[in-house]
Coordinates of C-alpha atoms and ligand atoms in Angstrom, one line a residue:
X34 CA -12.1 8.0 -87.4
X35 CA -14.2 5.3 -85.8
X36 CA -13.7 4.5 -82.1
X37 CA -12.3 1.0 -82.7
X38 CA -9.5 2.5 -84.8
X39 CA -8.6 4.9 -82.0
X40 CA -8.4 2.0 -79.7
X41 CA -6.3 -0.1 -82.2
X42 CA -3.7 2.5 -83.3
X43 CA -0.4 2.1 -81.5
X44 CA -0.1 5.1 -79.3
X45 CA 2.3 6.8 -76.7
X46 CA 1.5 8.3 -73.4
X47 CA 3.9 11.1 -72.3
X48 CA 2.1 12.7 -69.3
X49 CA 1.0 10.2 -66.7
X50 CA 1.5 10.3 -63.0
X51 CA 1.8 6.8 -61.6
X52 CA 0.3 7.9 -58.3
X53 CA -2.7 9.2 -60.4
X54 CA -3.4 5.7 -61.7
X55 CA -4.4 4.4 -58.2
X56 CA -7.9 3.2 -58.7
X57 CA -10.2 3.3 -55.6
X58 CA -10.4 -0.5 -55.6
X59 CA -6.6 -0.9 -55.4
X60 CA -6.5 2.0 -52.8
X61 CA -8.9 0.1 -50.6
X62 CA -7.1 -3.2 -50.9
X63 CA -3.7 -1.7 -50.2
X64 CA -5.1 0.2 -47.2
X65 CA -6.3 -3.1 -45.8
X66 CA -3.0 -4.9 -46.6
X67 CA -1.0 -2.1 -44.9
X68 CA -3.5 -1.4 -42.0
X69 CA -4.0 2.2 -43.1
X70 CA -7.1 4.1 -42.3
X71 CA -8.5 5.9 -45.3
X72 CA -10.5 9.2 -44.9
X73 CA -13.2 7.6 -47.2
X74 CA -15.9 5.4 -45.7
X75 CA -16.5 3.3 -48.9
X76 CA -15.6 3.0 -52.5
X77 CA -18.7 5.0 -53.4
X78 CA -17.8 7.8 -51.0
X79 CA -14.3 7.8 -52.5
X80 CA -15.6 8.3 -56.0
X81 CA -17.9 11.0 -54.7
X82 CA -14.9 12.9 -53.3
X83 CA -13.5 13.1 -56.8
X84 CA -15.3 16.4 -57.4
X85 CA -12.6 19.0 -57.8
X86 CA -12.8 22.7 -58.0
X87 CA -9.2 23.4 -59.1
X88 CA -5.7 21.8 -59.1
X89 CA -5.2 22.1 -55.3
X90 CA -8.5 20.5 -54.4
X91 CA -7.4 17.5 -56.5
X92 CA -3.9 17.4 -55.1
X93 CA -5.2 17.3 -51.5
X94 CA -7.1 14.0 -52.3
X95 CA -4.3 12.6 -54.5
X96 CA -1.7 12.9 -51.8
X97 CA -4.0 11.3 -49.2
X98 CA -4.6 8.4 -51.6
X99 CA -0.8 7.9 -52.0
X100 CA -0.5 7.2 -48.3
X101 CA -1.5 3.5 -48.9
X102 CA 1.7 2.9 -50.8
X103 CA 4.3 1.5 -48.4
X104 CA 6.1 -1.5 -49.7
X105 CA 8.0 -2.4 -52.9
X106 CA 5.1 -4.7 -53.8
X107 CA 2.6 -1.9 -53.6
X108 CA 4.6 0.2 -56.1
X109 CA 4.9 -2.8 -58.3
X110 CA 1.2 -3.6 -58.2
X111 CA 0.2 0.0 -58.9
X112 CA 2.6 0.3 -61.8
X113 CA 1.8 -3.1 -63.3
X114 CA -1.9 -2.4 -63.2
X115 CA -1.4 0.8 -65.2
X116 CA 0.8 -0.9 -67.7
X117 CA -1.8 -3.7 -68.2
X118 CA -4.5 -1.0 -68.8
X119 CA -2.1 0.9 -71.1
X120 CA -1.3 -2.3 -73.1
X121 CA -5.1 -3.0 -73.4
X122 CA -5.4 0.4 -75.1
X123 CA -2.5 -0.3 -77.5
X124 CA -0.2 2.1 -75.9
X125 CA 3.2 0.8 -77.1
X126 CA 5.4 3.4 -75.3
X127 CA 4.8 5.4 -72.1
X128 CA 6.9 7.9 -70.2
X129 CA 5.8 7.7 -66.6
X130 CA 6.1 10.4 -63.9
X131 CA 6.7 9.5 -60.2
X132 CA 6.8 11.8 -57.2
X133 CA 9.3 10.4 -54.8
X134 CA 9.0 13.2 -52.2
X135 CA 5.3 12.2 -51.7
X136 CA 6.7 9.0 -50.3
X137 CA 10.2 9.8 -48.9
X138 CA 8.6 12.5 -46.8
X139 CA 6.5 9.7 -45.1
X140 CA 9.6 7.7 -44.4
X141 CA 9.4 5.4 -47.4
X142 CA 13.0 4.7 -48.8
X143 CA 13.7 5.9 -52.3
X144 CA 14.9 2.4 -53.2
X145 CA 11.5 0.9 -52.2
X146 CA 9.7 3.2 -54.6
X147 CA 12.0 2.9 -57.6
X148 CA 12.6 -0.8 -57.3
X149 CA 8.9 -1.6 -57.2
X150 CA 8.2 0.6 -60.2
X151 CA 11.1 -0.6 -62.2
X152 CA 10.3 -4.3 -61.6
X153 CA 6.9 -3.6 -63.1
X154 CA 8.4 -1.9 -66.1
X155 CA 10.6 -4.8 -66.8
X156 CA 7.8 -7.4 -66.5
X157 CA 5.6 -5.3 -68.7
X158 CA 8.3 -5.0 -71.4
X159 CA 8.7 -8.8 -71.4
X160 CA 5.0 -9.8 -71.1
X161 CA 3.1 -7.0 -72.7
X162 CA 5.7 -5.6 -75.1
X163 CA 5.2 -2.1 -73.8
X164 CA 8.2 0.1 -73.4
X165 CA 8.5 2.7 -70.7
X166 CA 10.8 5.5 -69.4
X167 CA 10.6 7.0 -66.0
X168 CA 10.6 10.7 -65.2
X169 CA 11.1 11.9 -61.6
X170 CA 9.1 15.0 -60.7
X171 CA 10.1 17.4 -58.0
X172 CA 7.1 18.7 -56.0
X173 CA 7.1 22.4 -56.6
X174 CA 5.3 23.3 -53.4
X175 CA 8.4 22.0 -51.5
X176 CA 11.8 23.8 -51.4
X177 CA 14.6 23.7 -54.0
X178 CA 16.7 22.2 -51.2
X179 CA 14.4 19.3 -50.9
X180 CA 14.6 18.9 -54.7
X181 CA 18.4 18.8 -54.5
X182 CA 18.2 16.0 -51.9
X183 CA 15.9 14.1 -54.2
X184 CA 18.3 14.6 -57.1
X185 CA 21.1 13.1 -55.0
X186 CA 19.0 9.9 -54.7
X187 CA 18.1 9.9 -58.4
X188 CA 21.8 10.1 -59.4
X189 CA 22.2 6.6 -57.9
X190 CA 19.5 5.2 -60.2
X191 CA 20.4 7.2 -63.3
X192 CA 20.2 4.1 -65.5
X193 CA 16.5 3.8 -64.6
X194 CA 15.4 7.4 -64.8
X195 CA 15.5 9.3 -68.2
X196 CA 14.3 12.7 -67.0
X197 CA 13.4 15.2 -64.4
X198 CA 10.1 17.0 -64.2
X199 CA 8.2 19.5 -62.1
X200 CA 4.7 19.1 -60.8
X201 CA 2.2 19.8 -57.9
X202 CA 0.7 23.2 -57.0
X203 CA 1.6 25.6 -59.8
X204 CA 0.4 29.0 -58.7
X205 CA 3.0 30.8 -56.5
X206 CA 5.7 28.2 -57.4
X207 CA 7.2 29.4 -60.7
X208 CA 9.8 27.3 -62.6
X209 CA 12.5 29.8 -61.7
X210 CA 12.3 28.6 -58.1
X211 CA 14.1 25.4 -59.3
X212 CA 16.7 27.0 -61.6
X213 CA 19.7 25.6 -59.8
X214 CA 18.5 22.1 -59.3
X215 CA 17.4 21.8 -63.0
X216 CA 20.8 23.1 -64.0
X217 CA 22.5 20.3 -62.0
X218 CA 20.1 17.7 -63.3
X219 CA 20.8 18.7 -66.9
X220 CA 24.6 18.7 -66.3
X221 CA 24.2 15.1 -64.9
X222 CA 22.6 14.1 -68.2
X223 CA 18.9 14.0 -67.4
X224 CA 16.4 15.3 -69.9
X225 CA 13.9 17.7 -68.4
X226 CA 10.2 18.6 -68.6
X227 CA 8.0 20.8 -66.5
X228 CA 4.3 21.4 -65.8
X229 CA 3.6 25.0 -66.8
X230 CA 0.6 26.9 -68.0
X231 CA -2.0 24.5 -66.6
X232 CA -3.2 27.1 -64.1
X233 CA -0.2 29.3 -64.2
X234 CA 0.4 32.2 -66.6
X235 CA 2.3 32.1 -69.9
X236 CA 5.3 33.6 -68.1
X237 CA 5.7 30.2 -66.3
X238 CA 6.0 28.5 -69.7
X239 CA 8.6 31.0 -70.8
X240 CA 10.5 30.3 -67.5
X241 CA 10.3 26.5 -68.0
X242 CA 11.8 27.0 -71.5
X243 CA 14.3 29.8 -70.9
X244 CA 15.4 29.1 -67.3
X245 CA 14.9 25.4 -66.9
X246 CA 15.7 24.5 -70.5
X247 CA 13.0 21.8 -70.8
X248 CA 12.4 19.6 -73.8
X249 CA 8.6 19.5 -73.3
X250 CA 5.9 21.5 -71.5
X251 CA 3.4 19.5 -69.6
X252 CA -0.1 21.0 -70.2
X253 CA 0.9 24.5 -71.5
X254 CA -2.7 25.3 -72.5
X255 CA -2.5 28.9 -71.3
X256 CA 0.1 29.7 -74.0
X257 CA -2.8 31.0 -76.1
X258 CA -2.7 34.2 -74.0
X259 CA 0.7 35.2 -75.4
X260 CA 1.1 35.6 -79.2
X261 CA 4.9 35.7 -79.0
X262 CA 4.9 32.4 -77.1
X263 CA 2.6 30.8 -79.6
X264 CA 4.9 31.8 -82.4
X265 CA 7.9 30.5 -80.5
X266 CA 6.2 27.1 -79.7
X267 CA 5.3 26.8 -83.4
X268 CA 8.8 27.6 -84.6
X269 CA 10.6 25.3 -82.1
X270 CA 7.9 22.6 -82.1
X271 CA 8.5 22.2 -78.3
X272 CA 5.8 19.7 -77.5
X273 CA 2.8 20.3 -75.2
X274 CA 1.5 17.2 -73.4
X275 CA -2.1 18.2 -73.1
X276 CA -4.6 16.3 -70.8
X277 CA -8.2 17.1 -71.9
X278 CA -10.2 15.2 -69.3
X279 CA -7.9 16.5 -66.5
X280 CA -8.4 20.1 -67.7
X281 CA -12.2 19.7 -67.5
X282 CA -12.1 17.9 -64.1
X283 CA -9.8 20.6 -62.6
X284 CA -11.9 23.4 -64.2
X285 CA -9.2 24.8 -66.4
X286 CA -12.0 24.6 -69.0
X287 CA -15.7 24.4 -68.2
X288 CA -16.4 21.6 -70.7
X289 CA -14.6 19.5 -73.3
X290 CA -16.3 21.6 -76.0
X291 CA -14.5 24.7 -74.6
X292 CA -11.1 23.0 -74.6
X293 CA -8.5 24.8 -76.7
X294 CA -6.7 21.7 -78.1
X295 CA -8.1 22.1 -81.6
X296 CA -7.0 25.8 -81.6
X297 CA -3.5 24.7 -80.6
X298 CA -3.4 22.1 -83.4
X299 CA -4.7 24.6 -85.9
X300 CA -1.9 27.0 -84.9
X301 CA 0.6 24.3 -85.8
X302 CA 1.8 23.5 -82.3
X303 CA 3.1 20.0 -81.4
X304 CA 0.2 18.9 -79.3
X305 CA -0.1 15.4 -77.8
X306 CA -2.9 13.8 -75.9
X307 CA -2.5 12.2 -72.4
X308 CA -4.4 11.1 -69.4
X309 CA -2.5 12.8 -66.4
X310 CA -4.2 11.0 -63.4
X311 CA -6.7 8.7 -65.1
X312 CA -8.0 7.0 -61.9
X313 CA -9.1 10.5 -60.7
X314 CA -10.3 12.1 -63.9
X315 CA -12.6 9.5 -65.4
X316 CA -10.6 8.1 -68.3
X317 CA -7.4 6.6 -69.6
X318 CA -5.9 7.6 -72.9
X319 CA -8.5 6.2 -75.3
X320 CA -11.3 7.9 -73.3
X321 CA -9.3 11.2 -73.7
X322 CA -9.1 10.7 -77.5
X323 CA -12.8 9.9 -77.8
X324 CA -13.8 12.9 -75.6
X325 CA -11.9 15.4 -77.8
X326 CA -12.8 13.7 -81.1
X327 CA -16.5 14.0 -80.3
X328 CA -16.3 17.2 -78.2
X329 CA -14.2 19.2 -80.7
X330 CA -15.3 17.4 -83.9
X331 CA -11.8 16.4 -84.8
X332 CA -11.2 15.1 -88.3
X333 CA -9.4 11.8 -89.0
X334 CA -6.3 13.6 -90.0
X335 CA -6.3 15.7 -86.8
X336 CA -6.5 12.5 -84.7
X337 CA -3.7 11.0 -86.8
X338 CA -1.6 14.1 -86.3
X339 CA -2.1 13.9 -82.5
X340 CA -1.0 10.2 -82.4
X341 CA 2.0 11.0 -84.7
X342 CA 3.0 13.9 -82.4
X343 CA 3.0 11.5 -79.5
X344 CA 5.8 9.5 -81.1
X345 CA 7.6 12.7 -82.3
X346 CA 7.5 14.2 -78.8
X347 CA 8.7 11.1 -77.0
X348 CA 12.2 10.5 -75.8
X349 CA 12.5 7.3 -77.9
X350 CA 15.6 7.1 -80.1
X351 CA 14.9 8.3 -83.7
X352 CA 15.1 4.8 -85.2
X353 CA 12.3 3.5 -82.8
X354 CA 10.2 6.6 -83.6
X355 CA 10.5 5.6 -87.3
X356 CA 9.5 2.0 -86.7
X357 CA 6.4 3.1 -84.8
X358 CA 5.5 5.7 -87.4
X359 CA 5.6 3.0 -90.0
X360 CA 3.5 0.6 -87.9
X361 CA 0.7 3.1 -87.4
X362 CA 0.8 4.6 -90.8
X363 CA 0.4 1.1 -92.3
X364 CA -2.6 0.5 -90.0
X365 CA -4.2 3.8 -90.9
X366 CA -3.6 4.1 -94.6
X367 CA -6.5 1.9 -95.9
X368 CA -9.0 3.6 -93.6
X369 CA -7.9 7.2 -94.2
X370 CA -7.1 7.5 -97.8
Ligands
LIG61 N1 0.4 16.0 -60.0 C1 -0.5 15.1 -60.5 N2 -1.3 15.6 -61.4 C2 -0.9 16.9 -61.6 C3 -1.3 18.0 -62.4 N3 -2.3 17.8 -63.2 N4 -0.7 19.2 -62.2 C4 0.3 19.3 -61.3 N5 0.7 18.3 -60.6 C5 0.1 17.1 -60.7
LIG62 ZN1 0.4 16.2 -64.7

């Protein structure tokens, strides 16, 4: 498939942390606007700091960057900038993670965060015709008690939040730590997802499925170490939201050529492609597609399958999934067959 077509096909993005879209330029201008001192001397030095050895080394920089977000306008600017970028790559639907505890722990009110983000989603729907859902992630390095407090806030905004997720430092913080708060979230009607099997073992993927009852696994690439889990994921078609450039940047794989995405696809799993924290990992969604297409020699029908899976795995209502399937199948038919 040629690169223009990858750019043009209507796509979804299902694994995207809004705080991970903070480009260094915006970080610097918000730092200036809010009189915040950054630990980086210049834009160049900031980009040099984006040299990560694992997930934790990235998270340390990512949480520092988020300190520049103070006012509703800052959350609006961050979110609208991502949505403009997404629309320019023909993403028609996106399911966005946000990490409220990163901000509420610094004294930023929950309302400031969600109102800023939500205003941007509304404007982008009107002006860019991109639809979005919000997924609130609990930070797993914090306690379940803190997650419960965050869930209380989320309940006041349930019309604006479709789901609950789990992110941050995976090792040592298994999904089972959040069993009770996920149970309450599901009872309240939230859909659920969880990061699992990025750095953590297959057991964490099992826990996310069996103990948290999630609808999707974020990353999940370590499932290949457990044959029973592979069989289960194939039978149930529980989607994996895979983030290729992220996995290379955070040393889950040494190179894009060594990424296991093609193996996961060959095994019949419902794999999707996503950008995770694009401002930190060197590429948005199209760049992720191009990297795997070239690095793993994907065929046209494999790329098509990945795009199709993105719609299938989304939380869109079935009728909207069908409309989107139709749109992109029409666009692809003459080129592929
Ligand atoms: N928060 C932002 N990006 C993340 C990732 N890749 N894994 C876990 N937590 C995250
Ligand atoms: Zn992530």
